[in-house]
Tab-separated table of C-alpha atoms and ligand atoms in Angstrom:
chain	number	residue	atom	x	y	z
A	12	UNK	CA	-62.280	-136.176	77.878
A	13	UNK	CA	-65.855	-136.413	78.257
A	14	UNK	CA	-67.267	-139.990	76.573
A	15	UNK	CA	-69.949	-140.279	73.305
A	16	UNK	CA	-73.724	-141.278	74.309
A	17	UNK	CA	-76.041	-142.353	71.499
A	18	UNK	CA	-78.661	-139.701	70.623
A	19	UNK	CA	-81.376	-142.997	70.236
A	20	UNK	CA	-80.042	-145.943	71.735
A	21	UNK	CA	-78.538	-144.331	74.677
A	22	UNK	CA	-75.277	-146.944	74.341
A	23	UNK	CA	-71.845	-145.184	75.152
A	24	UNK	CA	-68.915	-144.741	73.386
A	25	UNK	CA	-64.930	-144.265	74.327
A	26	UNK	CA	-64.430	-141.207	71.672
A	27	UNK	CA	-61.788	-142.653	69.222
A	28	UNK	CA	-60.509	-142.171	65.677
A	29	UNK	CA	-62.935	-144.402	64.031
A	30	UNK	CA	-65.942	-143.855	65.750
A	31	UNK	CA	-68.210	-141.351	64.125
A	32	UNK	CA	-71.476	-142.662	65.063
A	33	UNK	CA	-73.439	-145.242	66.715
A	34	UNK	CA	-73.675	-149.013	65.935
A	35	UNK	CA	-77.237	-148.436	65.766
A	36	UNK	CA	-76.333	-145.736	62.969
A	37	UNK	CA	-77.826	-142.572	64.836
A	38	UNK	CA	-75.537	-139.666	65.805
A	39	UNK	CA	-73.693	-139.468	69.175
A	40	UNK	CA	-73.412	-136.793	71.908
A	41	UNK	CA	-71.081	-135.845	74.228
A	42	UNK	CA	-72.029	-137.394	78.166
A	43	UNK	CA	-72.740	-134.401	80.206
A	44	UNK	CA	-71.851	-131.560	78.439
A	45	UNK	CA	-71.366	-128.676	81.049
A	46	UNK	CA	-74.521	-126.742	82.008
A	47	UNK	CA	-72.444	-124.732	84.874
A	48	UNK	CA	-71.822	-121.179	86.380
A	49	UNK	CA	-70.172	-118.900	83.630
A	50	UNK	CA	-66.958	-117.234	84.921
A	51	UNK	CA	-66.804	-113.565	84.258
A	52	UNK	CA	-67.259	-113.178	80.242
A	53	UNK	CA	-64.003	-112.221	78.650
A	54	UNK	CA	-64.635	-111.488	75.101
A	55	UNK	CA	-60.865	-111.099	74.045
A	56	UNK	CA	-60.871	-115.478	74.072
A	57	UNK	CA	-63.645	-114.989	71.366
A	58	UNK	CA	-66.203	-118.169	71.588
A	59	UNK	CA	-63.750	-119.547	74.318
A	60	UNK	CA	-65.030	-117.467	76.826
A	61	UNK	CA	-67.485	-119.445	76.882
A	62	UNK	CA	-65.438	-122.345	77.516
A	63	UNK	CA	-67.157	-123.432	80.771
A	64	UNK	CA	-70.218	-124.474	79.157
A	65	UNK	CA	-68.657	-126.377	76.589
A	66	UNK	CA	-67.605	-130.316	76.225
A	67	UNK	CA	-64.238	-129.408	73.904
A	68	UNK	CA	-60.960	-127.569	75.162
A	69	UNK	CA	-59.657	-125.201	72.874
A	70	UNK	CA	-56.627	-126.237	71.073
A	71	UNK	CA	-56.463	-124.279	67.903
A	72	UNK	CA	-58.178	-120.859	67.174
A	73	UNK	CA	-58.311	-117.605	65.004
A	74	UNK	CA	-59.803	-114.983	67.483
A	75	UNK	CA	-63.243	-116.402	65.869
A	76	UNK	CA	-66.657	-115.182	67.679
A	77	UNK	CA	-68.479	-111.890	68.504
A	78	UNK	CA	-70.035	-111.160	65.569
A	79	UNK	CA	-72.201	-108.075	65.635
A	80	UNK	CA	-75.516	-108.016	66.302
A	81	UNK	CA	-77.637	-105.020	64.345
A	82	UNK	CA	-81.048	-103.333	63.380
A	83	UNK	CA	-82.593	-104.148	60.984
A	84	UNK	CA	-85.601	-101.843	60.797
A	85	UNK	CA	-87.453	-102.716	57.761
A	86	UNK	CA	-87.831	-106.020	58.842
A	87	UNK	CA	-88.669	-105.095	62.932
A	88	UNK	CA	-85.597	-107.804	63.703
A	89	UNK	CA	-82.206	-107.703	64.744
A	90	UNK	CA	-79.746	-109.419	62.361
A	91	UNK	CA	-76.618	-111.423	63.495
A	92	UNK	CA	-74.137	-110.878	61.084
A	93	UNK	CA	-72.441	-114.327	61.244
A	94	UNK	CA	-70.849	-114.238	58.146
A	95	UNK	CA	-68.044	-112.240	59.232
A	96	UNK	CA	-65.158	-114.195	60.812
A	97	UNK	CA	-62.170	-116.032	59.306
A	98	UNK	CA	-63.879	-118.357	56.788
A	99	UNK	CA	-66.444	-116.194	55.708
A	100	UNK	CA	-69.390	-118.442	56.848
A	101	UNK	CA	-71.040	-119.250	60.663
A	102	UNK	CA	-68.925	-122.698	60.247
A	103	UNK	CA	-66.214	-121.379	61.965
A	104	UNK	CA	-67.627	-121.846	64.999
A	105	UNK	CA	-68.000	-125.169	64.903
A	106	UNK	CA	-64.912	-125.948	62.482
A	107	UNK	CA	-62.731	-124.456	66.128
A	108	UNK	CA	-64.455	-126.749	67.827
A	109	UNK	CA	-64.418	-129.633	66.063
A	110	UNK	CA	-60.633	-129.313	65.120
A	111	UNK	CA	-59.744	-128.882	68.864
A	112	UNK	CA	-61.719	-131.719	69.566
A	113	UNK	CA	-59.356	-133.639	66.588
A	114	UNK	CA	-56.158	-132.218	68.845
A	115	UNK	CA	-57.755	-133.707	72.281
A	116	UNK	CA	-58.027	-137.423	70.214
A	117	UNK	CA	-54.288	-136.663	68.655
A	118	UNK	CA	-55.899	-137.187	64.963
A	119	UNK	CA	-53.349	-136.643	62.142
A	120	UNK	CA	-55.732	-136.104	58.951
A	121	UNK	CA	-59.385	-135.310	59.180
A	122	UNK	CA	-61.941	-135.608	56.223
A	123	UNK	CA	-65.032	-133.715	55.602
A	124	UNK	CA	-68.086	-133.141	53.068
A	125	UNK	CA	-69.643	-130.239	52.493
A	126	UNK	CA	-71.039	-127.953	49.718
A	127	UNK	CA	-68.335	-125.276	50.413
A	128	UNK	CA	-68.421	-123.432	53.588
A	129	UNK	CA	-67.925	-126.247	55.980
A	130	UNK	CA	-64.931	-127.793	54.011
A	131	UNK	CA	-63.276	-124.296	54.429
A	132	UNK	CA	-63.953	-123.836	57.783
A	133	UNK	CA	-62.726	-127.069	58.555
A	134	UNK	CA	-59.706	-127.004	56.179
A	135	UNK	CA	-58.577	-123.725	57.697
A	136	UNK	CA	-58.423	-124.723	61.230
A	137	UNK	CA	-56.763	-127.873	60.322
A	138	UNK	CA	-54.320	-125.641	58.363
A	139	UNK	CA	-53.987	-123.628	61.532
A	140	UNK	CA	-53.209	-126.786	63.847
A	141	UNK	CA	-51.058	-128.233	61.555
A	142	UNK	CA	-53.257	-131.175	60.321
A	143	UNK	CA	-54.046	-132.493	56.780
A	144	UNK	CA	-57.433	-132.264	55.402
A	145	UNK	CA	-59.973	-133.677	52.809
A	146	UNK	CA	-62.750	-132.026	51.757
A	147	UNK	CA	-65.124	-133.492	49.543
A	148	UNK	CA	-67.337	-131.399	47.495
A	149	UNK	CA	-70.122	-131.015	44.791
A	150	UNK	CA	-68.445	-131.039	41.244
A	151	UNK	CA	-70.957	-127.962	40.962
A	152	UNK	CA	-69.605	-125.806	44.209
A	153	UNK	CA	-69.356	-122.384	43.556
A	154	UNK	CA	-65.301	-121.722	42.441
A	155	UNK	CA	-64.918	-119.293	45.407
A	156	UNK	CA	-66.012	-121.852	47.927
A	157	UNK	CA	-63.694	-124.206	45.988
A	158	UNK	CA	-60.262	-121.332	46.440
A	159	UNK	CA	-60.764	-121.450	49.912
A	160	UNK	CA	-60.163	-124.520	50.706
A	161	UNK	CA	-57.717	-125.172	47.671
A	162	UNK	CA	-55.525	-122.208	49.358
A	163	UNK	CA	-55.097	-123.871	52.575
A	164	UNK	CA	-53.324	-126.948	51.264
A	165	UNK	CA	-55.968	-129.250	51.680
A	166	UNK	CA	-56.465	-131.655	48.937
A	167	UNK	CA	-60.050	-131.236	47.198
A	168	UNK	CA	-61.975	-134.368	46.226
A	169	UNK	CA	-65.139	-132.909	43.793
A	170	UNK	CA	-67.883	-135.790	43.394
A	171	UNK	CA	-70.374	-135.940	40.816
A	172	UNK	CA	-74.111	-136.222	41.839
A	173	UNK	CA	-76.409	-135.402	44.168
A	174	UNK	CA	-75.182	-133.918	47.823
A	175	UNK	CA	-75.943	-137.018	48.962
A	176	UNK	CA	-73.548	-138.601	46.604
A	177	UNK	CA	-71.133	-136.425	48.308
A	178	UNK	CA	-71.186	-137.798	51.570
A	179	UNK	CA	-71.123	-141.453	50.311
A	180	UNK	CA	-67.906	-141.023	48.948
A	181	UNK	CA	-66.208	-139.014	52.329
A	182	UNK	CA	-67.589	-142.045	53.993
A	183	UNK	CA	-65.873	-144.296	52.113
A	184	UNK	CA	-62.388	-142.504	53.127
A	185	UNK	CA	-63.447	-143.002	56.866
A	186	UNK	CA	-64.881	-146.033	56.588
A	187	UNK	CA	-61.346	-147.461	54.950
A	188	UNK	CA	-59.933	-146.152	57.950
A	189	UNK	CA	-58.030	-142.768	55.909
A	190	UNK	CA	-58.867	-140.392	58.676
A	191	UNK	CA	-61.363	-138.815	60.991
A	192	UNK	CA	-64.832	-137.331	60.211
A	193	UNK	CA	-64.823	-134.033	61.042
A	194	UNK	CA	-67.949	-133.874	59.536
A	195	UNK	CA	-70.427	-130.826	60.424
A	196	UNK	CA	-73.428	-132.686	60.299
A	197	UNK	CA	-72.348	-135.460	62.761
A	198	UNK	CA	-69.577	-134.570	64.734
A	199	UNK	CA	-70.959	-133.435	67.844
A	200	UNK	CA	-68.081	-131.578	68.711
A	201	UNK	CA	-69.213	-128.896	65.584
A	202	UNK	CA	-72.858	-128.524	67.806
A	203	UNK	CA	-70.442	-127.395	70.360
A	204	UNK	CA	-69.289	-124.506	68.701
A	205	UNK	CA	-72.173	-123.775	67.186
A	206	UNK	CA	-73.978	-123.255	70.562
A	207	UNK	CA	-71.847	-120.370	70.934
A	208	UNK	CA	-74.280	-118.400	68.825
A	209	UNK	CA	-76.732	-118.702	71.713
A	210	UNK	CA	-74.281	-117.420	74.451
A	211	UNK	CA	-73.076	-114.379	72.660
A	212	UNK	CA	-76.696	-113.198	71.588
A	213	UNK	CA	-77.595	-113.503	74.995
A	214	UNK	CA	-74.479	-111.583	76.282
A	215	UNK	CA	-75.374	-108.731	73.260
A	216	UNK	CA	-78.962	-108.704	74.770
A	217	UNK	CA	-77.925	-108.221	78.225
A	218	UNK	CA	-78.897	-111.729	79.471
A	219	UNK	CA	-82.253	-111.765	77.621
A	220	UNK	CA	-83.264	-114.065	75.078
A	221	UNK	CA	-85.151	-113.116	72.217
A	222	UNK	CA	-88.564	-114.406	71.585
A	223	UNK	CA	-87.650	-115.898	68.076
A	224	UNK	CA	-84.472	-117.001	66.465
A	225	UNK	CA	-84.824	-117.929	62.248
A	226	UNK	CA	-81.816	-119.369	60.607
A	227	UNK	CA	-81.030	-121.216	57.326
A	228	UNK	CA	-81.974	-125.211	57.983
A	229	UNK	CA	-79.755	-127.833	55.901
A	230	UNK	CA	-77.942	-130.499	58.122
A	231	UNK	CA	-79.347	-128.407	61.120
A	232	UNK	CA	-75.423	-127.429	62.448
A	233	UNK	CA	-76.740	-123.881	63.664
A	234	UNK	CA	-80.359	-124.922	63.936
A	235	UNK	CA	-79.415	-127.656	66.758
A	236	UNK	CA	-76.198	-125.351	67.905
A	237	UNK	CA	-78.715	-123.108	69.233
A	238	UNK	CA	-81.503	-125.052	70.642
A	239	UNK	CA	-78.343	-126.710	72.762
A	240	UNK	CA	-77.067	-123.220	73.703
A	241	UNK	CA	-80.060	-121.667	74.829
A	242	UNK	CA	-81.310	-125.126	76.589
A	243	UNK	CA	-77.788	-124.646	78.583
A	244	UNK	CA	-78.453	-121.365	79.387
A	245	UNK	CA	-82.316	-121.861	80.546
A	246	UNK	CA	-81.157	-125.293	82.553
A	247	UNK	CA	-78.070	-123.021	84.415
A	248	UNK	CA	-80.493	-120.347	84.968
A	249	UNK	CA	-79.339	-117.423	82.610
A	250	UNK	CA	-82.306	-117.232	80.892
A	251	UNK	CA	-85.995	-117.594	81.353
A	252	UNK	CA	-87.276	-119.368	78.261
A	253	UNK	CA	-86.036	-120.949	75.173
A	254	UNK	CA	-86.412	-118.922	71.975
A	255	UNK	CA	-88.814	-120.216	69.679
A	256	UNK	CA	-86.833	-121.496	66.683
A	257	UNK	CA	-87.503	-121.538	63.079
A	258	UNK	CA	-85.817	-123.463	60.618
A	259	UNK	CA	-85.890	-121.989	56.763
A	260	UNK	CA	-85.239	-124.532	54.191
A	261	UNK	CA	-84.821	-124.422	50.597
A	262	UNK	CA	-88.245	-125.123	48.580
A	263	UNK	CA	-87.836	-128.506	46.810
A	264	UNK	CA	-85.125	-129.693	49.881
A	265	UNK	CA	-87.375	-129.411	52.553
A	266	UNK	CA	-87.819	-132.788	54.164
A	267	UNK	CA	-88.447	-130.991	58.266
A	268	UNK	CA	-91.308	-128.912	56.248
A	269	UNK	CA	-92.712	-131.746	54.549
A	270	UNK	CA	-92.460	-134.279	57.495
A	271	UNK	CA	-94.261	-131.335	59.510
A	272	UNK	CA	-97.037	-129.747	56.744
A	273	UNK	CA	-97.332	-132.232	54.064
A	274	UNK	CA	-95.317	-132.595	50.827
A	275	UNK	CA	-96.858	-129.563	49.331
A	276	UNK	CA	-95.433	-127.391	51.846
A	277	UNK	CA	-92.174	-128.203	51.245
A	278	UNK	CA	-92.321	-128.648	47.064
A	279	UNK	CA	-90.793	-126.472	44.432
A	280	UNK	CA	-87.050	-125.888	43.476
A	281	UNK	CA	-84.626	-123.209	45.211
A	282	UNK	CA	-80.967	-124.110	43.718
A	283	UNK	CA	-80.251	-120.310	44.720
A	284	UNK	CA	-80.057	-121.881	48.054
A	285	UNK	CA	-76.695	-123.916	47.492
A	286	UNK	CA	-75.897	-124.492	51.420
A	287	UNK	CA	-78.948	-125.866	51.819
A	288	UNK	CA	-79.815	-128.620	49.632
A	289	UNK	CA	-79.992	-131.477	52.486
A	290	UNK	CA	-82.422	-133.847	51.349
A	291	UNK	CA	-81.765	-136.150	54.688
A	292	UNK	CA	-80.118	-134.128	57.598
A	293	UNK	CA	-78.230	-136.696	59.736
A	294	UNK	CA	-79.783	-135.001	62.943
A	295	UNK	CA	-83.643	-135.223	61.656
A	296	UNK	CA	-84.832	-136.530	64.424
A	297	UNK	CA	-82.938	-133.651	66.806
A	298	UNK	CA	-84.285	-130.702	64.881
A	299	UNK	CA	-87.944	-132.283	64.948
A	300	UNK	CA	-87.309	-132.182	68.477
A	301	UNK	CA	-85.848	-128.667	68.653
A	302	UNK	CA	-88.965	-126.952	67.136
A	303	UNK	CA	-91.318	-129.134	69.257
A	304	UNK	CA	-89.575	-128.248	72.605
A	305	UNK	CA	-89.167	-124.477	71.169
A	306	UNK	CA	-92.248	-124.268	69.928
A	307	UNK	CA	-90.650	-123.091	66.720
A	308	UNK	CA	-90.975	-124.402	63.081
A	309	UNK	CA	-90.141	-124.850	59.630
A	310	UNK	CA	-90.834	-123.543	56.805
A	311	UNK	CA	-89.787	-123.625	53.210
A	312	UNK	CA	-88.727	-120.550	50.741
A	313	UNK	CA	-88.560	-120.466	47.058
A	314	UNK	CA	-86.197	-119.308	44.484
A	315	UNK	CA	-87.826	-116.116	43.682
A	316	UNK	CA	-88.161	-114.856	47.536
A	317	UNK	CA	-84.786	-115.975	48.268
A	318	UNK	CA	-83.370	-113.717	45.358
A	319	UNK	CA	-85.588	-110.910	46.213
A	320	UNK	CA	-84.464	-110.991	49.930
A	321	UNK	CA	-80.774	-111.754	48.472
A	322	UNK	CA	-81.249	-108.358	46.336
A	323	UNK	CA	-82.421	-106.295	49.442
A	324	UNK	CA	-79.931	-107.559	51.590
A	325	UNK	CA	-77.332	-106.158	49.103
A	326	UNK	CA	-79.216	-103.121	48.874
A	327	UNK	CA	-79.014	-102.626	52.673
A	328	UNK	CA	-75.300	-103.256	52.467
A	329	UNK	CA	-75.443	-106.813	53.739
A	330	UNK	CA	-73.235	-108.266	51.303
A	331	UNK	CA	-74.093	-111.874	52.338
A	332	UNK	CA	-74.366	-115.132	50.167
A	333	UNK	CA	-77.684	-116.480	49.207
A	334	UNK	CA	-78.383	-119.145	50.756
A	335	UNK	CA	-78.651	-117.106	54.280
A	336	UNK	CA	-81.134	-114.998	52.519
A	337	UNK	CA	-84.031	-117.671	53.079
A	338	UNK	CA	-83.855	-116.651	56.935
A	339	UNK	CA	-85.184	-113.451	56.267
A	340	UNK	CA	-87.145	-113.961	53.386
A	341	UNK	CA	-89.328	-116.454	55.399
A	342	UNK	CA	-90.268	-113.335	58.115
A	343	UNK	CA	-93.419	-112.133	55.774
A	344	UNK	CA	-94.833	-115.630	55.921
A	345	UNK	CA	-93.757	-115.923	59.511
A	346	UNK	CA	-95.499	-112.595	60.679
A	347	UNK	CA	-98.566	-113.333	57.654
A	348	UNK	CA	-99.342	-116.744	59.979
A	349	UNK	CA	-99.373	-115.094	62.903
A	350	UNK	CA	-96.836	-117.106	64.510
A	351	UNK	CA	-94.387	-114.131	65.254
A	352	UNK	CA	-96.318	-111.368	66.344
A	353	UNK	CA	-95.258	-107.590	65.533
A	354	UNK	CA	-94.005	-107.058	69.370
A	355	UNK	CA	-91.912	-110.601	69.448
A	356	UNK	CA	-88.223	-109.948	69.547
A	357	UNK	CA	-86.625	-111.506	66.373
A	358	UNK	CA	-82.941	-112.490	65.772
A	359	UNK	CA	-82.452	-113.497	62.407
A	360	UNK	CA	-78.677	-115.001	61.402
A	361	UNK	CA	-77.219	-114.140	58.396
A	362	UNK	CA	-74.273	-116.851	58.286
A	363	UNK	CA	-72.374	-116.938	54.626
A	364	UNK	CA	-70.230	-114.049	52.595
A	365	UNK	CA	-71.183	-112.816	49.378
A	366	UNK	CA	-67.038	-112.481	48.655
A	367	UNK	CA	-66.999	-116.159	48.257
A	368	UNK	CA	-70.212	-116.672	45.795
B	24	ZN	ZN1	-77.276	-146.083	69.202
């Protein structure tokens, strides 16, 4: 098993139950994550065909991966359609990853925070491997989110407060030594499967990378997923360039905009946006670096453009959840700037079900 390397410091670390992070507090990745030769691409092993080029073995899986990639031709992009594989939400990617990565360390019980879609992802592959979960959540998540992990088995912990307030109290289960952090936002094993994204779109596109890929941006998990991917991919040669990547963040939980553009940029209030209400992503730092080596951005949406992307999405029978709808609600402003121009290839990802909201 590949070893832990500080994302700031640079210290390494033997991979072990307790060790979720840094002594220096920042998060860890894996020491040389594979940047290899791809074997032929067999797309019955779902994600795991891509196997090669990541630092976790699989150990537990649903079939997840291969979402479809479509038109959309009012909005001149193509749409990933992420939401569609066994827990509803783009987590699964990274919840397979991450909960193979808790067989390879022989963990028993795994904890998590999350406003919904992470803590079922994670609870259902630890359901499927036969481990106990706990998934802390908002004592405002949306009842849905809730029966989905409830269903598993896996007890529920709901926390008053902020989101913040959230992960304070999962970190005082690992920090008492209850069980390990399989936590979305720092467990580098999640950015594994997340980087999947990246292979698969360039397998749908025939080895080409699109000029611009716009998600959601909360913690970052498919923001940085991606830049990783497609950095792979451009270091072994499969593709020429990295996409440019832009991160869409909720107006009012914008700290990437506001860092970038001022406070104004990222001001207002978008509750619509309930997966994305991250008011200090763990990976900060990472993502910064993501748009600057991308040449990408971020960029903030509000309330009333998320629901009026949210309706049209509907209306295009794209039955997705809100909070994805920022990604392509922030395409007007995107093409208004200047900054994607009308002949750029677009991939926008649409990563959470409407069933569950
Ligand atoms: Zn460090």
């Amino acid at each position: 098993m590949t070893e832990y390397v500080c994302s700031d410091c640079g210290q390494r670390h033997e991979p072990g139950v307790a060790r979720w992070r840094c002594d220096c507090g920042a998060p860890l990745e894996f020491v040389n994550a594979p940047t290899g030769a791809l074997p032929e691409i067999d797309r019955d092993r779902g994600i795991w065909a891509f196997e090669d080029l990541l630092a976790v073995n699989q150990h537990v899986t649903l079939g997840e991966g291969w979402t479809p990639l479509v038109d959309a031709p009012k909005r001149d992009v193509e749409y990933k359609l992420d939401w569609l594989f066994p827990t509803g939400s783009f987590k699964y990617r990274g919840a397979a990853t991450t909960i193979s990565h808790a067989c390879e360390l022989g963990v028993d019980r795994v904890v998590e925070d999350s406003s919904g879609n992470a803590g079922a992802a994670i609870a259902t592959y630890a359901a499927r491997a036969g481990l106990e979960a706990k998934i802390f959540v908002p004592a405002d998540a949306k009842p849905g989110k809730l029966r989905a992990i409830e269903r598993t088995g896996a007890t529920v912990r709901t926390v008053e407060g902020d989101r913040e307030a959230v992960t304070d109290a999962c970190l005082d289960a690992v920090e008492a030594g209850d069980a390990w952090y399989a936590s979305h936002a720092w467990n580098p094993a999640f950015f594994e499967g997340t980087s999947t994204l990246a292979y698969e779109l360039a397998v749908q596109r025939d080895w080409s990378a699109p000029d611009a890929v716009v998600t959601p941006l909360g913690h970052g998990t498919l923001f940085l997923g991606a830049y990783r991917g497609f950095k792979r991919l451009a270091t072994a040669g499969y593709i020429d360039e990295i996409p440019r990547l832009y991160g869409v963040q909720a107006a009012g939980a914008a700290p990437v905009v506001a860092q970038r553009h001022g406070e104004a940029a990222g001001a207002g209030a978008n509750s619509l946006a309930d997966g994305i209400q991250i008011t200090a992503p763990a990976q900060e730092a990472a993502i910064h670096e993501a748009i600057e080596q991308s040449g990408g951005d971020a960029l903030a949406v509000d309330a009333d453009t998320t629901q009026a992307e949210y309706d049209r999405l509907h209306r295009h029978g794209l039955y997705t959840e809100p909070t994805c709808a920022v990604a392509p609600a922030a395409m007007d402003e995107l093409r208004a700037r200047g900054t994607v121009a009308p002949d750029d290839d677009v991939v926008v990802a649409l990563t959470g079900s409407g069933l569950k909201t």
